[in-house]
mmCIF file of C-alpha atoms in Angstrom:
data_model
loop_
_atom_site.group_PDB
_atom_site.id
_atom_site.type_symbol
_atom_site.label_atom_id
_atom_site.label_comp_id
_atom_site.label_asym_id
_atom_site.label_seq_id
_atom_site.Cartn_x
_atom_site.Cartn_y
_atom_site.Cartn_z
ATOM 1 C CA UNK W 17 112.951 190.248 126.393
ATOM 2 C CA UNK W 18 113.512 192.164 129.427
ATOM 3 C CA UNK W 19 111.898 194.671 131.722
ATOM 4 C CA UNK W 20 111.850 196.287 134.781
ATOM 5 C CA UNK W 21 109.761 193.929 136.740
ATOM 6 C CA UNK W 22 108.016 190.443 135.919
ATOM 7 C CA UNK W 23 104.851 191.974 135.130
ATOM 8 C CA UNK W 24 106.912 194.308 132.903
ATOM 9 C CA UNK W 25 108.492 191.050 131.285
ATOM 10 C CA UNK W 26 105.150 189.499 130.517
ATOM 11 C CA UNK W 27 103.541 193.119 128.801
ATOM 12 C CA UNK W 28 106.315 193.108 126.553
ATOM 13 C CA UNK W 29 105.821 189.357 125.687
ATOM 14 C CA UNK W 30 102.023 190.362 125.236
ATOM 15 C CA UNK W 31 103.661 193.293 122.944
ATOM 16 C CA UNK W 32 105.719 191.497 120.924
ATOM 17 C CA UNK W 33 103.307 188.304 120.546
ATOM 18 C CA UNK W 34 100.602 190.816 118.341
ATOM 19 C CA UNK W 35 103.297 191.956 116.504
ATOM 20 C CA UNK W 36 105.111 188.842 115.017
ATOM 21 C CA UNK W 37 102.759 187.797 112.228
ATOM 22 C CA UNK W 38 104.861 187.945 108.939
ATOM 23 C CA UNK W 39 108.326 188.215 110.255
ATOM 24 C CA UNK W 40 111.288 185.647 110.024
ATOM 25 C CA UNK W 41 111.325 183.985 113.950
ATOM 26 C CA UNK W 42 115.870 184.108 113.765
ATOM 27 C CA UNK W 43 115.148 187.899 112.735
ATOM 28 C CA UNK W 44 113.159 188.653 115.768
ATOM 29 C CA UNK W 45 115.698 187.090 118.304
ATOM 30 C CA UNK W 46 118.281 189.109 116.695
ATOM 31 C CA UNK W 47 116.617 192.054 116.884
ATOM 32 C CA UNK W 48 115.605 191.717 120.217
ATOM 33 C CA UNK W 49 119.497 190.476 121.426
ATOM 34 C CA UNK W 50 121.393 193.403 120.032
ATOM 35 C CA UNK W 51 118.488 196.348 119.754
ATOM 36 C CA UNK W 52 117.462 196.022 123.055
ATOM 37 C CA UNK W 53 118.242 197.571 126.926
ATOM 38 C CA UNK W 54 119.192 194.103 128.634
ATOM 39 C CA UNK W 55 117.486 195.193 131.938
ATOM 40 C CA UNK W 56 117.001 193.491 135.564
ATOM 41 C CA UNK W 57 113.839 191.222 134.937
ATOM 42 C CA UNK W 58 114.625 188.808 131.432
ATOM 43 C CA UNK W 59 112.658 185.702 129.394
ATOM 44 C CA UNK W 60 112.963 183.607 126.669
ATOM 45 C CA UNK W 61 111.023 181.696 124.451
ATOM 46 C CA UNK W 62 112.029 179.660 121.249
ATOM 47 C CA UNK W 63 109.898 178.786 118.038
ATOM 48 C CA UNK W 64 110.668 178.094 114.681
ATOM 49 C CA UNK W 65 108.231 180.697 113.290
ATOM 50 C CA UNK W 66 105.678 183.232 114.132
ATOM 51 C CA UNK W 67 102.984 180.975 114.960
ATOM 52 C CA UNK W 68 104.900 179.520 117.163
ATOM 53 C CA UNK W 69 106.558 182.350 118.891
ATOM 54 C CA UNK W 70 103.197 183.867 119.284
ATOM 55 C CA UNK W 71 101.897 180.579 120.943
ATOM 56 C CA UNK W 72 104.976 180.574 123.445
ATOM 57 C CA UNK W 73 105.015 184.255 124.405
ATOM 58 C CA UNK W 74 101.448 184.179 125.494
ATOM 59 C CA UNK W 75 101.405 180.742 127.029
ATOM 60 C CA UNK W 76 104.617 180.836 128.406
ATOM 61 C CA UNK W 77 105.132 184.196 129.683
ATOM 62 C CA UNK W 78 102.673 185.425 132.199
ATOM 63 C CA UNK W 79 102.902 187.354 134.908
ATOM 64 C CA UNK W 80 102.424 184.087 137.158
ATOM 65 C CA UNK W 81 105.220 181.944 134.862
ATOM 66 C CA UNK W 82 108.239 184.755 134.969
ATOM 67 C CA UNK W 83 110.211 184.196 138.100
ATOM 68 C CA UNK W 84 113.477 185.092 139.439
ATOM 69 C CA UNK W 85 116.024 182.470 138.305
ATOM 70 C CA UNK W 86 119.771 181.690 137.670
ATOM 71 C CA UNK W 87 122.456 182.698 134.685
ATOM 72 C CA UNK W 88 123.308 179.853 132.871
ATOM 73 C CA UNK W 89 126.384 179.704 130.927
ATOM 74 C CA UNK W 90 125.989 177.392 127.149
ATOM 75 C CA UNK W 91 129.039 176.581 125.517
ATOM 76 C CA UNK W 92 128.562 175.675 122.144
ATOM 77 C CA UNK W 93 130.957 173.011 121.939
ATOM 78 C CA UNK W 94 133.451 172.402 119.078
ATOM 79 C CA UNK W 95 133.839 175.142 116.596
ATOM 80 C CA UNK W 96 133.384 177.775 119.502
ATOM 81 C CA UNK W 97 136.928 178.113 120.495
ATOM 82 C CA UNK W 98 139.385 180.452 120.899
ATOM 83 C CA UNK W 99 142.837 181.157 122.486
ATOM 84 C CA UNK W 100 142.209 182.095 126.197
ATOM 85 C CA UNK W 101 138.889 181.006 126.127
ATOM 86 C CA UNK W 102 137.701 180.849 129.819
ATOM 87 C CA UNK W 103 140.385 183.083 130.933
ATOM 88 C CA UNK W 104 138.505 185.864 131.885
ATOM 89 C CA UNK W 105 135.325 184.133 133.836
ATOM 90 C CA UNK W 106 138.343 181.963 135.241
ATOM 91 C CA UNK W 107 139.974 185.432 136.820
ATOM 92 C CA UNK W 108 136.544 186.974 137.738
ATOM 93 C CA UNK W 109 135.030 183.509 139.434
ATOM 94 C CA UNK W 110 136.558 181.228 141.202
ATOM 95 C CA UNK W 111 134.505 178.307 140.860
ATOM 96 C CA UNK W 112 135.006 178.241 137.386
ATOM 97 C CA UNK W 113 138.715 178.552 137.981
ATOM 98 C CA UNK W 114 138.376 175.336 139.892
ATOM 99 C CA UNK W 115 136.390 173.380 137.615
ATOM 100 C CA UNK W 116 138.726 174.834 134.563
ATOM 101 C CA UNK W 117 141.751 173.072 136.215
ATOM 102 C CA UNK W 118 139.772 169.675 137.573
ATOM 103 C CA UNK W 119 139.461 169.126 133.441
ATOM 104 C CA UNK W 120 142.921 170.471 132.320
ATOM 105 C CA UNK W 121 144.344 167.875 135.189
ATOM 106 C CA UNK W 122 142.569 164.761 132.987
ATOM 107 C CA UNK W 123 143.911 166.281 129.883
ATOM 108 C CA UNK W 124 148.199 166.410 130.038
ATOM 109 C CA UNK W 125 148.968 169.485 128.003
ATOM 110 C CA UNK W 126 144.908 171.021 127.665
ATOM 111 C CA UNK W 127 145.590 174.452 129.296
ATOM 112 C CA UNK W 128 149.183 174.894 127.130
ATOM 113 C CA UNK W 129 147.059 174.460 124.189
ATOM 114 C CA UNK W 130 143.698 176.457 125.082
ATOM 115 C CA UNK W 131 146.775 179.019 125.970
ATOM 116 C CA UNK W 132 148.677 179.250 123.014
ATOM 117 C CA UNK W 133 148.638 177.025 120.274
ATOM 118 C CA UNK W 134 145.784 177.685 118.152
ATOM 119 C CA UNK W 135 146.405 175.438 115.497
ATOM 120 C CA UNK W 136 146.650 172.411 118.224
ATOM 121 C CA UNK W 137 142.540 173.619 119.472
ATOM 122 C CA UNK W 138 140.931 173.341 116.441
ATOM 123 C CA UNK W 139 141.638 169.829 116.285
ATOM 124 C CA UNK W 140 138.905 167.461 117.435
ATOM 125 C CA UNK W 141 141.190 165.726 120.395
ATOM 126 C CA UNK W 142 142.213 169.333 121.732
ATOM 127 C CA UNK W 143 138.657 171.338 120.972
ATOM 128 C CA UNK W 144 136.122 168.565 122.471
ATOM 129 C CA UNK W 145 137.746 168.976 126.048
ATOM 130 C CA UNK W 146 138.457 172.574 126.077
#
């Protein structure tokens, strides 16, 4: 969910938590991920069903429990990759730039392969590092 403001943040989670009964939790998410403005203020909660979504979005998200926080990047580990993966958050930050070449240095040949060779990074040895 996202909003405007914090406050705005927790309304919609008060919104969304009296209108969940009956529908499919992974359905929801979706819905929410790809039908919705992705504005300033965001929050997340996870459950398995409605019951449990409901319970999280009105004990988890009040106006007191949304805060200002940091982006975290997840990468889904083998199965996610591509060629060039990390190429472009490599060129736009730094920092990952760095850390993208402290692990290609342990791995002789890791960058060639996340590069070009697409056969070579969907095996285990070559997808688990990159």
């Amino acid at each position: 969910m996202s909003a405007k403001t914090a406050e705005g943040v927790a309304a919609q989670a008060r919104r969304l938590a009296a209108g969940v009964d009956g529908l499919d939790a992974a359905d929801v998410g979706f819905s929410l991920a790809t039908t919705r403005a992705a504005l300033e203020h965001r929050a997340f909660v996870l459950g398995a069903d409605a019951d449990e979504l409901r319970t999280r979005l009105t004990e988890q998200l009040t106006p007191t429990a949304v805060r200002d926080g940091l982006t975290g990047f997840v990468f889904s580990g083998q199965g996610g990759q591509r060629l060039a993966m990390g190429a472009e958050l490599a060129a736009s930050f730094p920092v990952f730039a760095t850390v993208l070449d402290e692990v290609c240095a342990h791995f002789e040949g890791l960058r060639g392969v996340i590069r070009e060779d697409a056969e070579a990074l969907g095996q285990t040895g070559w997808a688990q590092p990159a």
